[in-house]
C-alpha positions as MATLAB code, in Angstrom:
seq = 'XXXXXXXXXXXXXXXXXXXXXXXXXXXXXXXXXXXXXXXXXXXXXXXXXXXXXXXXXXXXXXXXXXXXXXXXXXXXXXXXXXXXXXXXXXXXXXXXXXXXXXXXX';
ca = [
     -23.386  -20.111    5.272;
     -22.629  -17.406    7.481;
     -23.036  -13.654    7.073;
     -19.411  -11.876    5.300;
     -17.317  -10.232    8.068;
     -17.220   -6.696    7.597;
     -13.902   -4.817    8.151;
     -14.324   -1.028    7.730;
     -10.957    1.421    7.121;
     -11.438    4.998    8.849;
      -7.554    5.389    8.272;
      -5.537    6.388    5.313;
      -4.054    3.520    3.377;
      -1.106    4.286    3.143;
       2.690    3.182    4.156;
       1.849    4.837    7.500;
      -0.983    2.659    8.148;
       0.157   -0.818    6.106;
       1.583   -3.252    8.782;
      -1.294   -2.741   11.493;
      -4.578   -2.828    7.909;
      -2.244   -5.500    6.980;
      -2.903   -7.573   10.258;
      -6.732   -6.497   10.586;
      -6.798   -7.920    7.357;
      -5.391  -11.211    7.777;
      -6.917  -11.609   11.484;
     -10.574  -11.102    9.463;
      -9.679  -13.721    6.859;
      -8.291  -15.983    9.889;
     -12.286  -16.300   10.805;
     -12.701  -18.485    7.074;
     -15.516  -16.808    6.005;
     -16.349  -14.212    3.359;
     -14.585  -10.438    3.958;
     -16.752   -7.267    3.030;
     -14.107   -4.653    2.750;
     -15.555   -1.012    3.278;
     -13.412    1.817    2.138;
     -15.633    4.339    2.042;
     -14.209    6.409    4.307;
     -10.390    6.290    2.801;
      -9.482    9.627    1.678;
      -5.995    8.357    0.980;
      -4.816    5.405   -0.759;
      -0.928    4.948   -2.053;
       0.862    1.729   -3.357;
       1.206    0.021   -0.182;
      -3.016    0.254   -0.034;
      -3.570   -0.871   -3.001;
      -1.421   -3.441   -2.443;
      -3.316   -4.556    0.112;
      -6.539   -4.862   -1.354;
      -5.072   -7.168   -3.725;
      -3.343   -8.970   -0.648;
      -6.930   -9.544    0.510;
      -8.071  -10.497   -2.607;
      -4.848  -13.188   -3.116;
      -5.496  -14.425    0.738;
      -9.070  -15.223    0.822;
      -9.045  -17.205   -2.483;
      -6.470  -19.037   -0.977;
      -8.500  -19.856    2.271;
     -11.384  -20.678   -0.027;
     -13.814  -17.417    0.524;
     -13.993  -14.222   -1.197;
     -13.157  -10.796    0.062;
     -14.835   -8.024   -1.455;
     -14.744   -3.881   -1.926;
     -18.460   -2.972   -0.665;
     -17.570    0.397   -0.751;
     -15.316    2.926   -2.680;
     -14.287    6.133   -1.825;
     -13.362    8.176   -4.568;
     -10.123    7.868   -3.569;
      -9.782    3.983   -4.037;
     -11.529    4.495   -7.100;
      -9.373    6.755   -8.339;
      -6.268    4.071   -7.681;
      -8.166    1.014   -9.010;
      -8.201    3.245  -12.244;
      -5.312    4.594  -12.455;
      -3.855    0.921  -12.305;
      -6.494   -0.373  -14.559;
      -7.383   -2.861  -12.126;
     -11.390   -2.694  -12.218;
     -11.594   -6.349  -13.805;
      -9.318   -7.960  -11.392;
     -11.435   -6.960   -8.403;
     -14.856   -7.440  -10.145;
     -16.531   -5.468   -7.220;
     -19.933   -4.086   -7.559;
     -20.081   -0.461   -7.379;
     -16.496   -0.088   -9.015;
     -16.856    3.315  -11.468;
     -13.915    4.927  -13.106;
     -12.929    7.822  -11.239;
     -12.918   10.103  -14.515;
     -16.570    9.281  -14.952;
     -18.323   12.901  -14.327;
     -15.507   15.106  -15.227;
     -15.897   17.145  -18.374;
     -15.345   15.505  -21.773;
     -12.751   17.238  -23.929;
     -12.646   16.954  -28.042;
];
């Protein structure tokens, strides 16, 4: 089985950005094997990027292989909480973006 792919966003994901991550997204899955996804370096994520990630996450099941988050900025950990959405991507490394801020009670 081949080595994932590894597609790495330097951009924002965002509106701005959507179409042309949209197509680096698909092209990647076009190779039919498994998609590491590294947003590390994402220090903006709106709708249309989240959207996205579960576009990638619809499209590779679909073309039998997986396409997983590798690594989350706190940015895209911040949206895959606020949506509640931790489950659905089952990614390693996922932690809710409250975790460290100060408990009040």
């Amino acid at each position: 089985m081949p080595a994932p792919l590894r597609l790495t966003f330097t951009d924002d994901m965002t509106i701005y950005n959507a179409a042309a991550q949209k197509a680096q997204l698909l092209e990647a899955l076009d190779a039919g094997q498994d998609l590491e996804v590294d947003l590390s370096l994402v220090a903006e994520i709106d709708t249309a990027g989240f959207q996205l990630l579960l576009l990638a996450k619809r499209e590779a099941s679909a073309r039998g292989c997986a396409a997983r988050i590798v690594a989350h900025s706190p940015a895209v950990r911040e949206v895959i909480d606020f949506y509640r959405m931790a489950a659905h991507f089952g990614d390693p490394l996922i932690i809710s973006a409250r975790e460290g801020e100060p408990q009040h009670g």
